[in-house]
Coordinates of C-alpha atoms in Angstrom, one line a residue:
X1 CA -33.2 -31.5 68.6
X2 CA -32.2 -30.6 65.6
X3 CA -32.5 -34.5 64.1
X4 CA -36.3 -34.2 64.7
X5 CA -36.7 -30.6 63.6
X6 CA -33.8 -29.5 61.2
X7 CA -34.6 -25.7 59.8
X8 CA -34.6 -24.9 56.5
X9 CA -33.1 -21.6 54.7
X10 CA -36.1 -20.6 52.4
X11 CA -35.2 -17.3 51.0
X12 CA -31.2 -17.6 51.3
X13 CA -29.1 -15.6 48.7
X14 CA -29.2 -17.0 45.4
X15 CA -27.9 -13.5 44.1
X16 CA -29.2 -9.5 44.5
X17 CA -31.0 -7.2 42.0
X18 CA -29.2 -4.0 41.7
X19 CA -32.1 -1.2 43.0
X20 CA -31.9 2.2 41.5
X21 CA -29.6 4.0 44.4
X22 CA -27.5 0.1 45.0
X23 CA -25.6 -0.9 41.9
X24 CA -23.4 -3.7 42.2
X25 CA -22.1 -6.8 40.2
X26 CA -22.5 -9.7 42.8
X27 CA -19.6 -12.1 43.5
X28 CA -21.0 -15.2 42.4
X29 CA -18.5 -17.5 44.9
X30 CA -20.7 -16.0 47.4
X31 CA -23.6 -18.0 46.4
X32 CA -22.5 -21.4 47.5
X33 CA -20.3 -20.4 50.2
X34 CA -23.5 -19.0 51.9
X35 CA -24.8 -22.3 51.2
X36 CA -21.8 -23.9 52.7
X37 CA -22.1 -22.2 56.0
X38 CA -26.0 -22.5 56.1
X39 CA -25.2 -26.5 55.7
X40 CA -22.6 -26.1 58.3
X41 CA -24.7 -24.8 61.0
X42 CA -27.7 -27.5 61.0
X43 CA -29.5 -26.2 57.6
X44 CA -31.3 -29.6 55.9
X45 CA -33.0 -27.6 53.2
X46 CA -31.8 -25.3 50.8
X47 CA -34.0 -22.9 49.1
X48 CA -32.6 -19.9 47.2
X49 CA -34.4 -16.5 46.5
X50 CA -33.3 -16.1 43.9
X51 CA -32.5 -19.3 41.8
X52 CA -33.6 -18.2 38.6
X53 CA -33.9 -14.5 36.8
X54 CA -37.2 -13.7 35.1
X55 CA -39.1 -10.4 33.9
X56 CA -42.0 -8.7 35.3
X57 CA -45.0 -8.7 33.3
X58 CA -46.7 -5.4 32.6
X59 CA -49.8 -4.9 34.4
X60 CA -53.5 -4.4 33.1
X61 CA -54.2 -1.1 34.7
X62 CA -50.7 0.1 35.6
X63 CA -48.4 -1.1 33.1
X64 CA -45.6 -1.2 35.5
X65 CA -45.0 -1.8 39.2
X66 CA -41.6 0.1 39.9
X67 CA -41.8 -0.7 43.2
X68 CA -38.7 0.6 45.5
X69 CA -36.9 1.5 42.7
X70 CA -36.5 -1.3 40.7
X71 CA -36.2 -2.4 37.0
X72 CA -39.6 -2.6 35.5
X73 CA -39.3 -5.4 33.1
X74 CA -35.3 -6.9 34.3
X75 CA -35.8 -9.2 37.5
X76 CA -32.5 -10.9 36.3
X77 CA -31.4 -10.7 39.8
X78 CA -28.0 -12.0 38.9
X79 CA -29.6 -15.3 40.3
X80 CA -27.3 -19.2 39.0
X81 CA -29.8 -19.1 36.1
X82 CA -30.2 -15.8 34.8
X83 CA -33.4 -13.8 32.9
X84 CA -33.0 -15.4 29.6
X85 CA -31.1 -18.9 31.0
X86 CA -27.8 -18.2 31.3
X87 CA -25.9 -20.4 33.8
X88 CA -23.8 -18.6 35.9
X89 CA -20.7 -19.5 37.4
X90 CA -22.7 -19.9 40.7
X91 CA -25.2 -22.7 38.9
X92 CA -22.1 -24.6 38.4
X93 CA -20.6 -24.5 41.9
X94 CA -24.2 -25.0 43.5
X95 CA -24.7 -28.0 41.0
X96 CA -21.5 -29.5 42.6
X97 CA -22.7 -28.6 46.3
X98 CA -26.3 -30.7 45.0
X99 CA -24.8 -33.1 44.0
X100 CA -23.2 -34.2 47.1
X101 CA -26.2 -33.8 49.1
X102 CA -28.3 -35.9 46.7
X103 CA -25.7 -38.5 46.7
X104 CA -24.8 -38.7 50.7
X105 CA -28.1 -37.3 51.8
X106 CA -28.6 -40.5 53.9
X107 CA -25.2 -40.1 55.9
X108 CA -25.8 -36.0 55.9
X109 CA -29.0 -35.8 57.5
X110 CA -28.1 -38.0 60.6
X111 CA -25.7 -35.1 61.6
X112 CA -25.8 -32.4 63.7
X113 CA -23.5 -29.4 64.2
X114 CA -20.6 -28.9 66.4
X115 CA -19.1 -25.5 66.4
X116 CA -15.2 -24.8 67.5
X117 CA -14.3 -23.0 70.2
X118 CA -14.5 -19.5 69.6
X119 CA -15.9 -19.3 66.0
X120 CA -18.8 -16.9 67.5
X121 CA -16.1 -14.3 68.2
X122 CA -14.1 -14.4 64.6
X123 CA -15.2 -10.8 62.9
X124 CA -16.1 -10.7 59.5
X125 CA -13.1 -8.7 58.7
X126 CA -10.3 -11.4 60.1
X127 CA -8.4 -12.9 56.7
X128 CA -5.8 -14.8 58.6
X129 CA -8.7 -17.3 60.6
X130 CA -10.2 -20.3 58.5
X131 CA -13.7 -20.1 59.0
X132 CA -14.6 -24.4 59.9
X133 CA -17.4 -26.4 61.6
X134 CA -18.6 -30.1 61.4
X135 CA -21.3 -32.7 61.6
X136 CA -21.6 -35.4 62.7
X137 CA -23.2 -38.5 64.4
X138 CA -20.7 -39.2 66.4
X139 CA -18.8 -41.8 64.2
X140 CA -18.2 -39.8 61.3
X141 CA -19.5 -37.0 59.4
X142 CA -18.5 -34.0 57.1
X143 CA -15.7 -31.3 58.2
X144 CA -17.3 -27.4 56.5
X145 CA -14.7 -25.0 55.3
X146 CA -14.6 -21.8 54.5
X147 CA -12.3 -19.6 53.0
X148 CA -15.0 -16.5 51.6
X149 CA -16.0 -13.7 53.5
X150 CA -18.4 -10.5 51.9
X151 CA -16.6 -7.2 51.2
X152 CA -13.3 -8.2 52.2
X153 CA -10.4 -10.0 50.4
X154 CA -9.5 -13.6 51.8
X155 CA -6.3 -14.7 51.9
X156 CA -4.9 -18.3 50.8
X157 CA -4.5 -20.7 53.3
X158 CA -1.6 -22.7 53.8
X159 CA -0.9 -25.8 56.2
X160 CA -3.7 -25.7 58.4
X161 CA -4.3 -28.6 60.9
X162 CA -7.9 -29.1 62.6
X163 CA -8.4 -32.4 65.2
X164 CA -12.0 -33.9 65.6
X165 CA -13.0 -34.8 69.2
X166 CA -14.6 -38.2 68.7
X167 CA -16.1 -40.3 71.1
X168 CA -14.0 -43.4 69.9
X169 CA -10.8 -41.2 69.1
X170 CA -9.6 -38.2 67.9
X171 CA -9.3 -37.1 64.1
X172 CA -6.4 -35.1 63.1
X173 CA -6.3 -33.6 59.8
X174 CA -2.9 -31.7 59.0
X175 CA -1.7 -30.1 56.0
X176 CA -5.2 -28.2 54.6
X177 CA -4.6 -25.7 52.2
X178 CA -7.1 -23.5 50.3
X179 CA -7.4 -20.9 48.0
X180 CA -8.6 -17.6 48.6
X181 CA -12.5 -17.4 47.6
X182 CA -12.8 -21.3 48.1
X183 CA -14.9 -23.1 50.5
X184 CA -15.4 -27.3 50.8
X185 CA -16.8 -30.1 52.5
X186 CA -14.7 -33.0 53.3
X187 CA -15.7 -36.2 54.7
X188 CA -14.5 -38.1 58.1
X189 CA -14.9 -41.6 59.4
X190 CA -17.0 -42.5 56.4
X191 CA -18.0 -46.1 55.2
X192 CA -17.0 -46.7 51.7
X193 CA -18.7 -50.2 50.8
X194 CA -16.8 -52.0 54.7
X195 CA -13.5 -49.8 53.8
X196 CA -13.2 -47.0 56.2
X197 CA -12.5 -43.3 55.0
X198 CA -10.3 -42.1 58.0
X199 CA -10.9 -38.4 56.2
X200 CA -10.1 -37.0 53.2
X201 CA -8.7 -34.1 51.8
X202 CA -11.3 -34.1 48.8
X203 CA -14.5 -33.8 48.7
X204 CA -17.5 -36.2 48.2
X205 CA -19.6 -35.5 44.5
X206 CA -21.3 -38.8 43.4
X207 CA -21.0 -42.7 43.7
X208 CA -22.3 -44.8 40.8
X209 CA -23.1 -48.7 42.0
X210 CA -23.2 -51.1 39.3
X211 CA -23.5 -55.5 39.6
X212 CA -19.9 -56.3 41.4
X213 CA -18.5 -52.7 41.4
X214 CA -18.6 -49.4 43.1
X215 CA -17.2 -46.0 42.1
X216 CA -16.9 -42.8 44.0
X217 CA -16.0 -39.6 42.6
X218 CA -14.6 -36.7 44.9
X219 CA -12.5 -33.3 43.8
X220 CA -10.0 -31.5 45.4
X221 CA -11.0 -28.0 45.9
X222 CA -9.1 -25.3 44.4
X223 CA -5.4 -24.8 46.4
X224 CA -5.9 -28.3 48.5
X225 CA -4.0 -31.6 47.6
X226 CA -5.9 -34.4 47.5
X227 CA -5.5 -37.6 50.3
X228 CA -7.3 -39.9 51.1
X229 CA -6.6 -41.6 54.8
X230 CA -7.9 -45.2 55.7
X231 CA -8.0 -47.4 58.4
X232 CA -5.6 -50.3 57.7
X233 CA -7.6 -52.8 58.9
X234 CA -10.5 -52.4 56.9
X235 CA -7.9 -53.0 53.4
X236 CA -6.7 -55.6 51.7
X237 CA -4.5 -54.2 49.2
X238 CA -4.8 -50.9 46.6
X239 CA -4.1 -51.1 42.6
X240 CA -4.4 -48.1 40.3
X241 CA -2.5 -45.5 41.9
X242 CA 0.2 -47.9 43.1
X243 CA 1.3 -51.0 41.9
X244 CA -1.4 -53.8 43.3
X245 CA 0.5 -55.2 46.2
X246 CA 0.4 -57.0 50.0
X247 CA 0.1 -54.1 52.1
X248 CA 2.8 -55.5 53.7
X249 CA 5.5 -55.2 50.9
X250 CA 4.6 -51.5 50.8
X251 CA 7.4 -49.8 48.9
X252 CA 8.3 -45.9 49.7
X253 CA 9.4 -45.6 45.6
X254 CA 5.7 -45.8 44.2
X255 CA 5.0 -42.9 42.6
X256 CA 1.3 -40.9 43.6
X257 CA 1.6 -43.7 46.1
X258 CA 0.7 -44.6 49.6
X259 CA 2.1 -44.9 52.9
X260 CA 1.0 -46.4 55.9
X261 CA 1.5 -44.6 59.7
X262 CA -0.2 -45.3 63.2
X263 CA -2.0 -48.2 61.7
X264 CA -3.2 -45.9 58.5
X265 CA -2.7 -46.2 54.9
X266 CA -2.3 -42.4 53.2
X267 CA -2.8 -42.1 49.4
X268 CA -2.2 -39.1 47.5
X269 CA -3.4 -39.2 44.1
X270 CA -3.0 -38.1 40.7
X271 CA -5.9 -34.9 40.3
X272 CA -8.1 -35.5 36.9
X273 CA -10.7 -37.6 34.9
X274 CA -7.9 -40.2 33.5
X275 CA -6.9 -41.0 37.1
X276 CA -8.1 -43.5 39.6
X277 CA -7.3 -45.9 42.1
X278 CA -8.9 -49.0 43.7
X279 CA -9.1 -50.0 47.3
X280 CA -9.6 -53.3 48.5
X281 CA -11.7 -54.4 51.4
X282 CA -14.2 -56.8 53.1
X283 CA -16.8 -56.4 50.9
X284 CA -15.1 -56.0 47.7
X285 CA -13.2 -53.3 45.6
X286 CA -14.2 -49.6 45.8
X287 CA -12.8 -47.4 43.0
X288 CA -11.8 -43.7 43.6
X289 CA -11.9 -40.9 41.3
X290 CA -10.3 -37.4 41.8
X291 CA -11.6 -34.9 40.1
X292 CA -10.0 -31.4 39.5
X293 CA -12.5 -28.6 40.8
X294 CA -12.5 -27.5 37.0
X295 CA -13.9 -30.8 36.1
X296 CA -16.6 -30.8 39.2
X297 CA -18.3 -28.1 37.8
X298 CA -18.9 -29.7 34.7
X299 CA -20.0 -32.7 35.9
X300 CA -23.4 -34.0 35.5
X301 CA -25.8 -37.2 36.7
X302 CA -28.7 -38.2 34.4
X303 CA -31.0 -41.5 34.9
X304 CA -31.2 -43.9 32.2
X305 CA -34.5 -46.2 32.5
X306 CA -33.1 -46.5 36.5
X307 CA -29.5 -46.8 35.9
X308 CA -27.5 -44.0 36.9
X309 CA -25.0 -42.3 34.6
X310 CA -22.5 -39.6 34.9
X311 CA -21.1 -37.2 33.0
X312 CA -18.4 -34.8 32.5
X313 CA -19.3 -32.3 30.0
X314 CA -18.0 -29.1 28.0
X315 CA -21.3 -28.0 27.1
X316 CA -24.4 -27.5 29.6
X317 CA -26.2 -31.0 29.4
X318 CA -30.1 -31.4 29.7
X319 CA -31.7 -35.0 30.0
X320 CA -35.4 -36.0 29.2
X321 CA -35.1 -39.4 29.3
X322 CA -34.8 -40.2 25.9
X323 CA -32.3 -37.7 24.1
X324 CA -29.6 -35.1 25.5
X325 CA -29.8 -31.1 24.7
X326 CA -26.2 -29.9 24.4
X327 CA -25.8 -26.1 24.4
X328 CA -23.5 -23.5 23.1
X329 CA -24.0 -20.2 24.5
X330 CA -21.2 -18.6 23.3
X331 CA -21.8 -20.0 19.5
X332 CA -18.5 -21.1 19.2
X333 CA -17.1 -23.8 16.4
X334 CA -14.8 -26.7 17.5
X335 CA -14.6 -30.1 19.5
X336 CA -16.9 -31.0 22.6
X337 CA -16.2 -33.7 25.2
X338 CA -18.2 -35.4 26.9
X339 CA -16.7 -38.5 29.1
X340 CA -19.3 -41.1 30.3
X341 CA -19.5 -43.7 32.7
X342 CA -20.5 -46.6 32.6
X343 CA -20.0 -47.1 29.0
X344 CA -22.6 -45.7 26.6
X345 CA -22.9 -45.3 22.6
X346 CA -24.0 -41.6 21.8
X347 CA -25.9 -41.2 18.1
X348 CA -25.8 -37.5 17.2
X349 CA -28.9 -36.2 15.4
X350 CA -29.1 -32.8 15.8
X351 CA -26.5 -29.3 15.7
X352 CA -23.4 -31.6 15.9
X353 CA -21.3 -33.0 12.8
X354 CA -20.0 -36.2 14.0
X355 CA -18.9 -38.0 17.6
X356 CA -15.8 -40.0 17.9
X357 CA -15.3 -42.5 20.7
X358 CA -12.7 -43.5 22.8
X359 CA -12.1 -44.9 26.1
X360 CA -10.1 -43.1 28.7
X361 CA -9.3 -44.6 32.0
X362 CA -13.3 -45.9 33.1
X363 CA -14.7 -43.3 31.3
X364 CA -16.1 -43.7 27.6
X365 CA -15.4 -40.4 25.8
X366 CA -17.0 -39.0 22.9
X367 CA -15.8 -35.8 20.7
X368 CA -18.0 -34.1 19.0
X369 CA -17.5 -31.3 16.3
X370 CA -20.0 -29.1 16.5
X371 CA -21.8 -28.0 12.7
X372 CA -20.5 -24.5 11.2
X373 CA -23.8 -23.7 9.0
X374 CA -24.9 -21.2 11.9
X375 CA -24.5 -17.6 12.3
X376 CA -21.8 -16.3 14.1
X377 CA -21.7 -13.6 16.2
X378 CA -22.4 -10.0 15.1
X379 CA -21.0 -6.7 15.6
X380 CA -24.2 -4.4 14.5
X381 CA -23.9 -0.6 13.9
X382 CA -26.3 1.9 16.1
X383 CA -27.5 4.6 14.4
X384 CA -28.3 7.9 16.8
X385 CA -31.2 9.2 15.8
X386 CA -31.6 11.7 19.1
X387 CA -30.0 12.1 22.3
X388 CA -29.0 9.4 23.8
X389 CA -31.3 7.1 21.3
X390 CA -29.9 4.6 19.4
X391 CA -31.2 2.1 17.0
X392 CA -29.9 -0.9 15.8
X393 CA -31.1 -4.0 13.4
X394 CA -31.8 -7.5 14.5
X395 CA -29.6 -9.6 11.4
X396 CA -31.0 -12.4 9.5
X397 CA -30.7 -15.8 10.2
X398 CA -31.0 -16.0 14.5
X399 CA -34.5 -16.8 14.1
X400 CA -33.8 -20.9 13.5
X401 CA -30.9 -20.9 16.6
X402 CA -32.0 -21.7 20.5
X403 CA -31.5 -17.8 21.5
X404 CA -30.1 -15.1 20.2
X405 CA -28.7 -13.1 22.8
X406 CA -28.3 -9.1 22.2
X407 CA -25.1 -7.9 24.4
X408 CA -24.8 -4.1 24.9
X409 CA -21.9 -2.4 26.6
X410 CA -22.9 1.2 27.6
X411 CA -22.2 4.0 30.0
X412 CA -25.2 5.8 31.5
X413 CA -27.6 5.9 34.1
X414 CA -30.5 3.6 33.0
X415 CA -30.6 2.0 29.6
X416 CA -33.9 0.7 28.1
X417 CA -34.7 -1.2 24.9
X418 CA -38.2 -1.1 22.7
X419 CA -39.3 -3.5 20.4
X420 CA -42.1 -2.5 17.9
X421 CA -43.1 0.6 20.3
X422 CA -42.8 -2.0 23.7
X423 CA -40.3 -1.8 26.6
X424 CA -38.8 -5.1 26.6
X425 CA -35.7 -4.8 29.0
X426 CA -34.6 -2.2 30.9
X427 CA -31.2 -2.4 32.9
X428 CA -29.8 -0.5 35.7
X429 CA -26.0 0.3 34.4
X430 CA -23.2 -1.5 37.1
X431 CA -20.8 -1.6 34.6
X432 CA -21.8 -5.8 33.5
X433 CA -23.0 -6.5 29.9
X434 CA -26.6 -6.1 29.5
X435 CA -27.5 -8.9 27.7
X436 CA -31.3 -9.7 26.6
X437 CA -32.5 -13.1 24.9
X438 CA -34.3 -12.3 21.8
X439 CA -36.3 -15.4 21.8
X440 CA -38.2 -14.3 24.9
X441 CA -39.2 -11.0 23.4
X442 CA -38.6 -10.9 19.8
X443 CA -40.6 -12.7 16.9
X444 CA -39.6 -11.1 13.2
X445 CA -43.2 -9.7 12.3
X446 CA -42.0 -7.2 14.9
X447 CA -39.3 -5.6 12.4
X448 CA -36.0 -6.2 12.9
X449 CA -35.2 -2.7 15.0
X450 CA -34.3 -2.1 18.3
X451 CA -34.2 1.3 19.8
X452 CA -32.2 1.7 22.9
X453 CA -32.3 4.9 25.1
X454 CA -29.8 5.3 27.8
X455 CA -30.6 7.6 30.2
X456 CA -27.3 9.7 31.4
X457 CA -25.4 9.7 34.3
X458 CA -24.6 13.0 35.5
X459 CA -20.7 13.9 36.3
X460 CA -20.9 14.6 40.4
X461 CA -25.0 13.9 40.7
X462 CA -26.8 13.4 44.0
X463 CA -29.6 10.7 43.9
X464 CA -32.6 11.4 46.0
X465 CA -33.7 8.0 47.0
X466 CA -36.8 8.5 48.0
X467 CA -38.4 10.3 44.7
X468 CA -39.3 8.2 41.7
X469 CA -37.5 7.8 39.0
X470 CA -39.8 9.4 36.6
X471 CA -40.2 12.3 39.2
X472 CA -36.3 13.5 39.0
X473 CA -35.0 16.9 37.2
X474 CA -31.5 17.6 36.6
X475 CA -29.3 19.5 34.7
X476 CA -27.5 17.9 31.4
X477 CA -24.5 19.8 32.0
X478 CA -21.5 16.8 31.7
X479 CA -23.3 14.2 31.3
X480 CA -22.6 10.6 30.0
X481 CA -24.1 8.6 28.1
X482 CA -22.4 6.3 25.5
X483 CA -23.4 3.1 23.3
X484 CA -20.3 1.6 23.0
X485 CA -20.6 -1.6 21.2
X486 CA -24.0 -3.7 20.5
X487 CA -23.5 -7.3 18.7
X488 CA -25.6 -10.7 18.9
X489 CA -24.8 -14.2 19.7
X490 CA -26.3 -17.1 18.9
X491 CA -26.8 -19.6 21.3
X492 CA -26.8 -23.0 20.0
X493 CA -28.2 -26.3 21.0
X494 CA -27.7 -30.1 19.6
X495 CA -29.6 -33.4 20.4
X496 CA -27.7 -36.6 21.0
X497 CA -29.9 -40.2 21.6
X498 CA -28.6 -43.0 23.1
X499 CA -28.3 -46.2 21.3
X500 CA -29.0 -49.3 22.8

């Protein structure tokens, strides 16, 4: 049973290295819509291979490994968190994914899997069938979709309708829309503090309990409308996105309102941070945020001395306890937002000029302008000094920043950067940037030059797989190889504390 025994996915795509003779640029939306179907199909325990980029090491007696073709010092892997820490777009859409199952672990992990009819025939290639399954314990549970499939092109989905075969009743969802690429997890007959969640069209993220209050915060995936179904006998009455009111005296003129049917109230909200409504029940009032999908992937949840706080942030947040790390990866000037609830006073004392507070709706947001005494980012100018070798020089004044990240656009074969005589990166061209963090391999009593050699691709060349690399002779005629633009970007960090 799979209650006593659930199996775990310990090595499931987290992204793909490109090999010598397979280069590709991975589609990160495939990440968590793997992880979507693997949590669909009785998976309790995510594991990712990979979840984080590194480099090799060089070796003692053989300085590299080169096993099966691969990069010799580049294991970026195109993994959520890359070689030198950047966050992909799949970090962000697993983060949400996380999220939910830190939050509602408790209701997921009583489910089990229930399959619809047919789903083991649908072939990879079919656009035109939405890809579905559910869990459940029998009274409630989560409803997977899918909307991505590998190597082929998706196709939005408009007004689908799905029915739940419950032992107390059947569950009919109509209306489900989706965009192409998307996939979501939306919850049915769930217990929201004594109110029953008939379904909804959104989908669960977080739920912050304080003294006398309760908050949940779903988003509505990209191409879906968000509603919210309840069982009208578990409410009272709803304020916020309607007028508070006797359901009774329910008035078809409310605007983002509600209507009640077959002994069901249906609220469609308002999308976004500044909106909310409240719903009223046995055990007291449950407030409901919908989030845009935009504004899920920036959301974060840190742990003040055991009081849980959330976030929704512009820049990548870290928390250790005592102060936040704010980053800028693309060294940009401006205004960051950060909205917070509950309520909390942010002192800035490190990379950020000054923080203005305001409230907005329950959250407490602070703006912050980030300080302009940094570098910004540089164009540099290679130098050929042989074929297909370039140098360039590392500027002044990256040293003092979190990372300095060198972006090279090339065409070639193989490109390779040295440092002081050392390989330090080495990237298999697939038409990406090839970017490398300085702080992991650069300190300035190395000189500030960086040769880069691209190896060229040859017009209409064969590769023999199963030679080595270093084994392979061909001819130069028409071949490419071409440093197009090197520049560096600083990537910028502040520190914000809490005040009590």
């Amino acid at each position: 049973c799979i209650r006593d025994r659930p199996y775990a996915c310990c090595e499931m795509g987290g992204g793909m290295a490109c090999y010598y003779h397979y280069r590709f640029q991975l589609p990160y939306e495939s990440v968590d819509a793997m992880a979507n179907i693997k949590l669909a199909s009785g998976c309790n325990f995510l594991g990712y291979y990979m979840y984080r980029g590194g480099s090799n090491p060089t070796g003692e007696k053989i300085p590299y490994l080169n096993e099966c073709q691969c990069a010799k010092i580049s294991y970026d892997y195109q993994a959520a968190i890359g070689e030198y820490g950047q966050l992909r777009p799949s970090y962000y859409r697993l983060k949400a994914l996380h999220l939910f199952l830190q939050n509602f672990r408790d209701q997921f992990c009583k489910t089990v899997t229930v399959l619809p009819e047919g789903s083991q025939e649908i072939d990879p290639k079919d656009v035109e069938t939405l890809r579905f399954a559910a869990r459940t314990d029998g009274e409630g549970g989560f409803l997977f979709l899918n909307n991505y499939q590998d190597h082929v092109e998706c196709k939005e989905k408009k007004d689908e309708r799905i029915t739940l075969h419950l032992p107390k009743g059947d569950i009919t969802i109509s209306g489900i829309s989706m965009a192409a690429g998307e996939e979501a997890i939306l919850p049915f007959g769930m217990d929201l503090g004594g109110v029953r969640l008939v379904y909804a069209k959104a989908q669960p993220l977080s739920v912050v309990r304080e003294e006398g209050k309760t908050v949940y915060f779903f988003f509505t995936p990209e191409g879906m409308e968000a509603e919210y179904c309840f069982d009208q006998e578990t409410v009272t009455s709803l304020d916020g996105a309607v007028e508070e009111r006797d359901l009774s005296e329910y008035s078809a003129e409310c605007p983002n309102g509600h209507r009640t049917e077959n002994s069901r109230i249906m609220v469609r909200p308002q999308a976004g941070k500044k909106f909310s409504f409240v719903v009223h029940g046995g055990k007291g009032a449950i407030e409901i945020v919908t989030l845009t999908r935009q504004e899920s992937l920036s959301f974060y949840e840190i742990n003040q001395n055991g009081r849980k706080t959330v976030m929704i942030s512009e820049a990548p947040i870290l928390y250790d306890g005592e102060k936040f790390s704010l980053e800028n990866p693309d060294g940009k000037t401006g205004a960051t937002e950060i909205a917070a609830y509950p309520a909390m006073k942010l002192k800035a004392q490190k990379g950020i000029k000054e923080i203005r507070t305001e409230k907005e709706g329950i959250w407490t947001v602070a703006r912050m302008e980030w300080r302009t005494d940094h570098p910004k980012e540089t164009e540099l100018t290679p130098v050929q000094c042989g074929p297909y070798r370039y140098t360039v020089q590392i500027p002044e004044g990256y040293e003092d920043c979190k990372d300095a990240m060198l972006r090279i656009h090339y065409q070639g074969d193989v490109g390779q950067a040295f440092i002081d005589g050392k390989l330090v990166s080495d990237n298999f061209s697939n038409g990406a940037v090839w970017e490398i963090g300085l702080r992991e391999v650069w300190k300035p009593e190395m000189g500030r030059e960086v040769v880069i050699l691209i190896t060229p691709k040859k017009k209409d060349a064969s590769v023999n797989v199963s030679s080595t690399m270093a084994g392979r002779t061909e001819m130069l005629k028409d071949a490419v190889a071409v440093l197009e633009q090197v520049s560096v970007r600083a990537v910028l960090d502040a520190e914000i504390v809490i005040e009590s």
